[in-house]
Amino acid sequence: MPVASGSDTIVVVEDDPSIAGLLELYLRRAGYVVHVAADGEGGLDVIRARRPAVVILDIGLPGMDGLEVCRRIRASDEAVAVIFLTARREEIDRILGLELGADDYVTKPFSPGEMVARVRARLRRQAGGATTSVAVVEVGNVVVDLGRREVKLDGGVVPLATREYELLRILCDNRGLALTRRQILDAAWGTGWVGDERTVDVHVAQLRSKLGNRFPLS
């Protein structure tokens, strides 16, 4: 009999035990209840039994792949957040995964800290309240639809890279607040990211080139 769903319950479906173990370790340290499955069928069984808030789902699973698992999840549950984890980098895989109903997409190799940050972001949106972004942010001729992950300028969709969108989302979440580069990096790149903090400046410049000066980016 299924247990009651919990906002702190995460299911990891990953056939590589080292990756699954690393995710389990980091997520448990962050305070989440974690259940792990090594294949698609087993993953579906755990998901039905535990009713998690978030599923971290590898695409390249043995037998039933992650795309089919996601399709079956979405056939019965629209509420659970699905984050795809995969070694595949081709755009078609990403597009197909998102069209099947995935909420996010992370490619290997990845930072476990980044994954924890993405899980936290999904749970904040599910929980609602003051820490959750409003569905749509409008500033002048710029419209940011946080539910659809879509940005429009003068009515036309503006294509943004994943990092650009995450940066814009964080700025929307923290409108009116002065964030340090480190705070932005921890939220968008993950707490395990190491590199030049001025990469934030580069991404802000890229956003400005696409949105002009009609959206406050500083």
Coordinates of N, CA, C and O in Angstrom, one line a residue, residues 42-193:
G42 N 12.1 -1.2 -11.6 CA 12.2 -1.0 -10.2 C 12.0 0.4 -9.7 O 11.4 0.7 -8.7
G43 N 12.4 1.4 -10.6 CA 12.1 2.8 -10.3 C 10.6 3.1 -10.2 O 10.2 3.8 -9.3
L44 N 9.9 2.6 -11.2 CA 8.4 2.8 -11.2 C 7.8 2.2 -9.9 O 6.9 2.8 -9.3
D45 N 8.3 1.0 -9.5 CA 7.7 0.4 -8.3 C 8.0 1.3 -7.1 O 7.1 1.5 -6.2
V46 N 9.2 1.8 -7.0 CA 9.6 2.7 -5.8 C 8.8 4.0 -5.9 O 8.3 4.5 -4.8
I47 N 8.6 4.5 -7.1 CA 7.9 5.8 -7.2 C 6.4 5.6 -6.8 O 5.8 6.4 -6.1
R48 N 5.8 4.5 -7.2 CA 4.4 4.2 -6.9 C 4.3 4.0 -5.3 O 3.3 4.5 -4.7
A49 N 5.3 3.4 -4.7 CA 5.2 3.1 -3.3 C 5.5 4.3 -2.4 O 4.8 4.5 -1.4
R50 N 6.5 5.1 -2.9 CA 6.9 6.2 -2.0 C 6.3 7.6 -2.4 O 6.4 8.5 -1.6
R51 N 5.8 7.7 -3.6 CA 5.2 8.9 -4.0 C 6.1 10.1 -3.7 O 5.7 11.0 -2.9
P52 N 7.2 10.2 -4.3 CA 8.2 11.3 -4.0 C 7.8 12.6 -4.5 O 6.9 12.7 -5.4
A53 N 8.4 13.6 -4.1 CA 8.2 15.0 -4.6 C 9.1 15.2 -5.8 O 8.7 15.9 -6.7
V54 N 10.3 14.5 -5.9 CA 11.2 14.7 -7.0 C 11.7 13.3 -7.4 O 12.1 12.5 -6.5
V55 N 11.8 13.1 -8.7 CA 12.5 11.9 -9.3 C 13.7 12.4 -10.1 O 13.6 13.2 -11.0
I56 N 14.9 11.8 -9.7 CA 16.1 12.1 -10.5 C 16.2 10.8 -11.4 O 16.4 9.7 -10.9
L57 N 16.2 11.0 -12.7 CA 16.0 9.8 -13.6 C 17.0 9.8 -14.7 O 17.1 10.7 -15.5
D58 N 17.8 8.8 -14.7 CA 18.8 8.5 -15.8 C 18.1 8.1 -17.0 O 17.1 7.3 -17.0
I59 N 18.5 8.6 -18.2 CA 17.9 8.2 -19.4 C 18.4 6.9 -19.9 O 17.6 6.0 -20.3
G60 N 19.7 6.7 -19.8 CA 20.3 5.4 -20.3 C 20.2 4.2 -19.4 O 21.2 3.6 -19.0
L61 N 19.0 3.9 -18.9 CA 18.8 2.7 -18.0 C 18.7 1.4 -18.8 O 18.3 1.4 -20.0
P62 N 19.1 0.3 -18.2 CA 18.9 -1.0 -18.8 C 17.5 -1.4 -18.9 O 16.7 -1.0 -18.1
G63 N 17.1 -2.0 -20.0 CA 15.7 -2.4 -20.2 C 14.9 -1.2 -20.6 O 15.1 -0.6 -21.6
M64 N 13.9 -0.9 -19.7 CA 13.1 0.3 -19.9 C 13.9 1.6 -19.7 O 14.4 1.8 -18.6
D65 N 14.1 2.4 -20.7 CA 14.9 3.6 -20.6 C 14.1 4.7 -19.8 O 12.9 4.6 -19.5
G66 N 14.9 5.8 -19.5 CA 14.3 6.8 -18.7 C 13.2 7.6 -19.4 O 12.3 8.1 -18.7
L67 N 13.3 7.7 -20.7 CA 12.2 8.4 -21.4 C 10.9 7.7 -21.3 O 9.8 8.3 -21.1
E68 N 10.9 6.3 -21.3 CA 9.7 5.6 -21.2 C 9.2 5.6 -19.7 O 8.0 5.7 -19.4
V69 N 10.1 5.6 -18.8 CA 9.8 5.8 -17.4 C 9.1 7.1 -17.1 O 8.0 7.2 -16.5
C70 N 9.6 8.2 -17.7 CA 9.0 9.5 -17.6 C 7.6 9.5 -18.2 O 6.7 10.1 -17.6
R71 N 7.5 8.9 -19.4 CA 6.2 8.8 -20.0 C 5.1 8.2 -19.1 O 4.0 8.6 -19.0
R72 N 5.5 7.1 -18.5 CA 4.6 6.4 -17.6 C 4.3 7.2 -16.3 O 3.2 7.1 -15.8
I73 N 5.3 7.9 -15.8 CA 5.1 8.7 -14.6 C 4.1 9.8 -14.9 O 3.1 10.0 -14.2
R74 N 4.2 10.4 -16.1 CA 3.4 11.5 -16.4 C 1.9 11.0 -16.8 O 1.0 11.8 -16.7
A75 N 1.8 9.8 -17.2 CA 0.5 9.2 -17.5 C -0.4 9.2 -16.2 O -1.6 9.2 -16.3
S76 N 0.2 9.1 -15.0 CA -0.5 9.0 -13.8 C -0.3 10.1 -12.8 O -1.0 10.2 -11.8
D77 N 0.8 10.9 -13.0 CA 1.1 11.9 -12.0 C 1.7 13.1 -12.6 O 2.8 13.0 -13.2
E78 N 1.0 14.2 -12.6 CA 1.5 15.5 -13.1 C 2.3 16.3 -12.1 O 2.9 17.3 -12.4
A79 N 2.2 15.9 -10.8 CA 2.7 16.8 -9.8 C 4.2 16.6 -9.5 O 4.9 17.5 -9.2
V80 N 4.6 15.3 -9.5 CA 6.0 15.0 -9.2 C 7.0 15.7 -10.2 O 6.7 15.7 -11.4
A81 N 8.0 16.2 -9.6 CA 9.1 16.9 -10.5 C 10.0 15.8 -11.0 O 10.5 14.9 -10.2
V82 N 10.4 15.8 -12.3 CA 11.3 14.9 -12.9 C 12.5 15.6 -13.4 O 12.4 16.5 -14.2
I83 N 13.7 15.2 -12.9 CA 14.9 15.8 -13.4 C 15.7 14.7 -14.1 O 16.1 13.7 -13.5
F84 N 15.9 14.9 -15.4 CA 16.7 13.9 -16.2 C 18.1 14.0 -15.9 O 18.7 15.1 -15.8
L85 N 18.8 12.9 -15.8 CA 20.3 12.8 -15.6 C 20.8 11.9 -16.7 O 20.4 10.7 -16.8
T86 N 21.7 12.4 -17.5 CA 22.1 11.6 -18.7 C 23.5 12.0 -19.2 O 23.9 13.1 -19.0
A87 N 24.2 11.1 -19.8 CA 25.4 11.3 -20.5 C 25.2 11.9 -21.9 O 26.1 12.4 -22.5
R88 N 24.0 11.8 -22.4 CA 23.6 12.2 -23.8 C 23.6 13.8 -23.8 O 23.0 14.4 -22.9
R89 N 24.3 14.3 -24.8 CA 24.3 15.8 -24.9 C 23.6 16.3 -26.1 O 23.5 17.5 -26.3
E90 N 23.1 15.4 -27.0 CA 22.5 15.9 -28.2 C 21.2 16.7 -27.8 O 20.4 16.3 -27.0
E91 N 21.0 17.8 -28.6 CA 19.8 18.6 -28.3 C 18.5 17.9 -28.4 O 17.6 18.1 -27.7
I92 N 18.4 16.9 -29.4 CA 17.2 16.2 -29.6 C 16.8 15.4 -28.3 O 15.6 15.3 -28.0
D93 N 17.8 14.9 -27.6 CA 17.5 14.1 -26.4 C 16.9 15.1 -25.3 O 15.9 14.7 -24.6
R94 N 17.5 16.2 -25.2 CA 17.0 17.2 -24.2 C 15.6 17.7 -24.6 O 14.7 17.7 -23.7
I95 N 15.3 18.0 -25.9 CA 14.0 18.4 -26.3 C 13.0 17.3 -26.1 O 11.9 17.6 -25.5
L96 N 13.3 16.1 -26.4 CA 12.4 15.0 -26.3 C 12.1 14.8 -24.8 O 10.9 14.6 -24.4
G97 N 13.1 14.8 -24.0 CA 12.8 14.7 -22.5 C 11.9 15.7 -22.0 O 11.0 15.4 -21.2
L98 N 12.1 17.0 -22.3 CA 11.3 18.1 -21.8 C 9.9 17.9 -22.4 O 8.9 18.2 -21.7
E99 N 9.7 17.5 -23.6 CA 8.4 17.3 -24.2 C 7.6 16.2 -23.5 O 6.4 16.2 -23.5
L100 N 8.3 15.2 -23.0 CA 7.7 14.1 -22.3 C 7.2 14.6 -20.9 O 6.5 13.8 -20.2
G101 N 7.7 15.7 -20.5 CA 7.2 16.2 -19.2 C 8.3 16.4 -18.1 O 8.0 16.6 -17.0
A102 N 9.6 16.2 -18.5 CA 10.6 16.5 -17.5 C 10.7 17.9 -17.1 O 10.4 18.8 -18.0
D103 N 11.0 18.2 -15.9 CA 11.1 19.6 -15.4 C 12.5 20.2 -15.5 O 12.6 21.4 -15.6
D104 N 13.5 19.3 -15.6 CA 14.9 19.8 -15.7 C 15.7 18.7 -16.3 O 15.3 17.6 -16.5
Y105 N 16.9 19.1 -16.7 CA 17.8 18.2 -17.5 C 19.3 18.5 -17.1 O 19.7 19.6 -17.3
V106 N 20.0 17.5 -16.6 CA 21.4 17.7 -16.2 C 22.2 16.6 -16.9 O 21.9 15.4 -16.9
T107 N 23.3 17.1 -17.5 CA 24.2 16.1 -18.2 C 25.4 15.8 -17.4 O 25.9 16.6 -16.6
K108 N 25.8 14.5 -17.5 CA 27.0 14.0 -16.9 C 28.3 14.5 -17.7 O 28.2 14.6 -18.9
P109 N 29.4 14.8 -17.0 CA 29.6 14.9 -15.5 C 28.9 16.1 -14.9 O 28.7 17.1 -15.6
F110 N 28.5 16.0 -13.7 CA 27.7 17.1 -13.1 C 28.2 17.2 -11.6 O 28.9 16.4 -11.1
S111 N 27.9 18.4 -11.1 CA 28.2 18.6 -9.7 C 27.1 18.2 -8.8 O 25.9 18.5 -9.0
P112 N 27.4 17.3 -7.8 CA 26.3 16.9 -6.9 C 25.7 18.0 -6.1 O 24.5 18.0 -5.9
G113 N 26.5 19.0 -5.9 CA 25.9 20.2 -5.2 C 24.9 21.0 -6.1 O 23.9 21.5 -5.6
E114 N 25.2 21.0 -7.4 CA 24.3 21.6 -8.3 C 23.0 20.8 -8.3 O 21.9 21.4 -8.4
M115 N 23.1 19.5 -8.3 CA 21.8 18.7 -8.3 C 21.0 19.0 -7.1 O 19.8 19.1 -7.1
V116 N 21.7 19.1 -5.9 CA 20.9 19.4 -4.7 C 20.3 20.8 -4.8 O 19.1 21.0 -4.4
A117 N 21.0 21.8 -5.4 CA 20.4 23.1 -5.6 C 19.2 23.0 -6.5 O 18.2 23.7 -6.3
R118 N 19.2 22.2 -7.6 CA 18.1 22.1 -8.5 C 16.9 21.4 -7.8 O 15.8 21.8 -8.0
V119 N 17.2 20.4 -7.0 CA 16.1 19.8 -6.2 C 15.5 20.8 -5.3 O 14.2 20.9 -5.2
R120 N 16.3 21.6 -4.6 CA 15.7 22.6 -3.6 C 14.8 23.6 -4.4 O 13.8 23.9 -3.9
A121 N 15.3 24.0 -5.6 CA 14.5 24.9 -6.4 C 13.2 24.4 -6.8 O 12.1 25.0 -6.7
R122 N 13.2 23.1 -7.2 CA 11.9 22.4 -7.6 C 11.0 22.3 -6.4 O 9.8 22.6 -6.5
L123 N 11.5 22.0 -5.2 CA 10.7 21.8 -4.0 C 10.1 23.2 -3.6 O 9.0 23.3 -3.1
R124 N 10.9 24.3 -3.7 CA 10.4 25.6 -3.4 C 9.2 25.9 -4.2 O 8.2 26.5 -3.7
R125 N 9.3 25.6 -5.5 CA 8.2 26.0 -6.4 C 6.9 25.1 -6.1 O 5.8 25.6 -6.2
Q126 N 7.1 23.9 -5.7 CA 6.0 23.0 -5.3 C 5.3 23.5 -4.0 O 4.1 23.4 -3.9
A127 N 6.2 23.9 -3.1 CA 5.7 24.3 -1.8 C 4.8 25.5 -1.7 O 3.9 25.7 -0.9
G128 N 5.1 26.5 -2.6 CA 4.5 27.7 -2.6 C 4.9 28.6 -1.5 O 5.9 28.3 -0.8
G129 N 4.3 29.7 -1.3 CA 4.7 30.6 -0.2 C 5.6 31.7 -0.7 O 5.9 31.9 -1.9
A130 N 6.2 32.4 0.3 CA 6.9 33.6 0.0 C 8.2 33.3 -0.8 O 8.7 34.2 -1.5
T131 N 8.8 32.1 -0.6 CA 10.0 31.8 -1.2 C 9.9 31.3 -2.7 O 10.8 31.1 -3.4
T132 N 8.7 31.2 -3.1 CA 8.4 30.6 -4.5 C 8.2 31.8 -5.4 O 7.5 32.8 -5.1
S133 N 8.8 31.7 -6.7 CA 8.6 32.7 -7.7 C 7.1 32.8 -8.1 O 6.4 31.8 -8.1
V134 N 6.7 34.0 -8.5 CA 5.4 34.1 -9.1 C 5.5 33.4 -10.5 O 6.6 33.2 -11.0
A135 N 4.3 33.1 -11.0 CA 4.4 32.3 -12.3 C 4.9 33.1 -13.4 O 5.7 32.6 -14.3
V136 N 4.6 34.4 -13.5 CA 5.1 35.2 -14.6 C 5.6 36.5 -14.1 O 5.0 37.2 -13.2
V137 N 6.8 36.9 -14.6 CA 7.3 38.2 -14.2 C 7.4 39.1 -15.5 O 7.9 38.7 -16.5
E138 N 6.8 40.3 -15.4 CA 6.8 41.2 -16.5 C 7.5 42.5 -16.2 O 7.1 43.1 -15.2
V139 N 8.4 42.9 -17.0 CA 9.1 44.1 -16.8 C 9.2 44.8 -18.2 O 10.0 44.3 -19.1
G140 N 8.5 45.8 -18.4 CA 8.4 46.5 -19.7 C 7.9 45.5 -20.8 O 6.9 44.9 -20.6
N141 N 8.8 45.3 -21.8 CA 8.4 44.4 -22.9 C 9.0 43.0 -22.7 O 8.9 42.2 -23.7
V142 N 9.5 42.8 -21.6 CA 10.1 41.4 -21.3 C 9.1 40.7 -20.4 O 8.7 41.2 -19.3
V143 N 8.8 39.4 -20.8 CA 7.9 38.6 -20.0 C 8.7 37.3 -19.7 O 9.1 36.6 -20.6
V144 N 8.8 36.9 -18.4 CA 9.5 35.7 -18.0 C 8.4 34.8 -17.4 O 7.9 35.0 -16.4
D145 N 8.1 33.7 -18.1 CA 7.2 32.7 -17.7 C 8.0 31.6 -17.0 O 8.6 30.7 -17.6
L146 N 8.0 31.6 -15.6 CA 8.8 30.7 -14.8 C 8.2 29.3 -14.9 O 9.0 28.3 -14.7
G147 N 6.9 29.1 -15.1 CA 6.4 27.8 -15.2 C 6.8 27.1 -16.5 O 7.1 25.9 -16.5
R148 N 6.8 27.8 -17.6 CA 7.1 27.3 -18.9 C 8.6 27.4 -19.2 O 9.0 26.9 -20.2
R149 N 9.3 28.1 -18.3 CA 10.8 28.3 -18.6 C 10.9 29.0 -20.0 O 11.7 28.7 -20.8
E150 N 10.1 30.1 -20.2 CA 10.0 30.7 -21.4 C 10.2 32.2 -21.2 O 9.6 32.8 -20.3
V151 N 11.0 32.9 -22.1 CA 11.2 34.3 -22.0 C 10.8 34.9 -23.3 O 11.2 34.5 -24.4
K152 N 10.0 36.0 -23.2 CA 9.6 36.7 -24.5 C 10.0 38.2 -24.4 O 10.0 38.8 -23.3
L153 N 10.4 38.7 -25.5 CA 10.7 40.1 -25.7 C 9.9 40.7 -26.9 O 9.9 40.1 -28.0
D154 N 9.0 41.7 -26.6 CA 8.1 42.2 -27.6 C 7.3 41.1 -28.2 O 7.0 41.2 -29.4
G155 N 6.9 40.1 -27.4 CA 6.0 39.1 -27.9 C 6.7 37.9 -28.5 O 6.0 36.9 -28.8
G156 N 7.9 38.0 -28.8 CA 8.7 36.9 -29.4 C 9.5 36.2 -28.4 O 10.1 36.8 -27.5
V157 N 9.6 34.8 -28.6 CA 10.4 34.0 -27.7 C 11.9 34.3 -27.8 O 12.4 34.3 -29.0
V158 N 12.6 34.5 -26.7 CA 14.0 34.7 -26.7 C 14.7 33.4 -26.3 O 14.5 32.9 -25.2
P159 N 15.5 32.7 -27.2 CA 16.2 31.5 -26.8 C 17.3 31.8 -25.9 O 18.2 32.6 -26.2
L160 N 17.3 31.1 -24.7 CA 18.3 31.3 -23.7 C 19.0 29.9 -23.5 O 18.3 28.9 -23.4
A161 N 20.3 29.9 -23.3 CA 21.0 28.8 -22.8 C 20.6 28.5 -21.4 O 20.0 29.3 -20.7
T162 N 20.8 27.2 -20.9 CA 20.4 26.8 -19.6 C 20.9 27.7 -18.5 O 20.2 28.2 -17.6
R163 N 22.2 28.1 -18.6 CA 22.8 28.9 -17.5 C 22.2 30.3 -17.6 O 22.0 30.9 -16.5
E164 N 21.9 30.8 -18.8 CA 21.3 32.1 -18.9 C 20.0 32.2 -18.3 O 19.6 33.1 -17.6
Y165 N 19.2 31.1 -18.6 CA 17.8 31.1 -18.0 C 17.9 30.9 -16.5 O 17.2 31.6 -15.7
E166 N 18.8 30.1 -15.9 CA 18.9 29.9 -14.5 C 19.3 31.2 -13.8 O 18.8 31.6 -12.8
L167 N 20.2 31.9 -14.5 CA 20.6 33.2 -13.9 C 19.4 34.2 -13.9 O 19.2 34.8 -12.9
L168 N 18.7 34.2 -15.0 CA 17.5 35.1 -15.0 C 16.5 34.7 -14.0 O 15.9 35.6 -13.3
R169 N 16.3 33.4 -13.8 CA 15.3 33.0 -12.9 C 15.7 33.4 -11.4 O 14.8 33.8 -10.6
I170 N 17.0 33.3 -11.1 CA 17.4 33.6 -9.8 C 17.3 35.1 -9.6 O 16.8 35.6 -8.5
L171 N 17.5 35.9 -10.6 CA 17.3 37.4 -10.5 C 15.9 37.7 -10.3 O 15.5 38.6 -9.5
C172 N 15.0 36.9 -10.9 CA 13.5 37.1 -10.8 C 13.1 36.8 -9.3 O 12.3 37.4 -8.7
D173 N 13.7 35.6 -8.8 CA 13.4 35.2 -7.5 C 13.8 36.2 -6.4 O 13.2 36.2 -5.3
N174 N 14.8 37.0 -6.7 CA 15.4 37.9 -5.7 C 15.3 39.3 -6.2 O 16.3 40.1 -5.9
R175 N 14.3 39.7 -6.8 CA 14.1 41.0 -7.3 C 14.2 42.0 -6.1 O 13.6 41.8 -5.0
G176 N 15.0 43.1 -6.3 CA 15.1 44.1 -5.2 C 16.2 43.8 -4.3 O 16.6 44.6 -3.4
L177 N 16.8 42.6 -4.4 CA 17.9 42.2 -3.5 C 19.3 42.3 -4.2 O 19.4 42.0 -5.4
A178 N 20.3 42.7 -3.4 CA 21.7 42.7 -4.0 C 22.3 41.4 -3.7 O 22.6 41.1 -2.5
L179 N 22.6 40.6 -4.7 CA 23.3 39.3 -4.5 C 24.7 39.4 -4.9 O 25.1 40.1 -5.9
T180 N 25.6 38.7 -4.2 CA 27.0 38.6 -4.5 C 27.1 37.6 -5.7 O 26.3 36.8 -5.9
R181 N 28.3 37.6 -6.3 CA 28.6 36.6 -7.4 C 28.5 35.2 -6.8 O 28.0 34.3 -7.4
R182 N 29.1 35.1 -5.6 CA 29.1 33.7 -5.0 C 27.7 33.2 -4.7 O 27.4 32.0 -4.9
Q183 N 26.8 34.1 -4.3 CA 25.4 33.7 -4.0 C 24.7 33.2 -5.3 O 24.0 32.2 -5.4
I184 N 25.0 34.0 -6.4 CA 24.4 33.6 -7.7 C 25.0 32.3 -8.2 O 24.3 31.4 -8.7
L185 N 26.3 32.1 -8.1 CA 26.9 30.9 -8.5 C 26.4 29.7 -7.7 O 26.1 28.7 -8.3
D186 N 26.3 29.8 -6.4 CA 25.7 28.7 -5.6 C 24.3 28.3 -6.1 O 24.0 27.1 -6.1
A187 N 23.5 29.3 -6.4 CA 22.1 29.0 -6.8 C 22.0 28.5 -8.2 O 21.2 27.6 -8.5
A188 N 22.8 29.0 -9.1 CA 22.6 28.7 -10.6 C 23.6 27.6 -11.0 O 23.3 26.7 -11.8
W189 N 24.8 27.6 -10.5 CA 25.8 26.6 -10.9 C 26.0 25.5 -9.9 O 26.5 24.5 -10.2
G190 N 25.5 25.7 -8.7 CA 25.7 24.6 -7.6 C 26.8 25.0 -6.7 O 27.8 25.6 -7.1
T191 N 26.6 24.5 -5.4 CA 27.6 24.9 -4.4 C 29.0 24.2 -4.6 O 30.0 24.6 -4.1
G192 N 29.0 23.2 -5.4 CA 30.3 22.5 -5.7 C 31.1 23.1 -6.9 O 32.1 22.6 -7.2
W193 N 30.5 24.1 -7.5 CA 31.2 24.7 -8.7 C 32.4 25.4 -8.3 O 32.5 26.1 -7.3

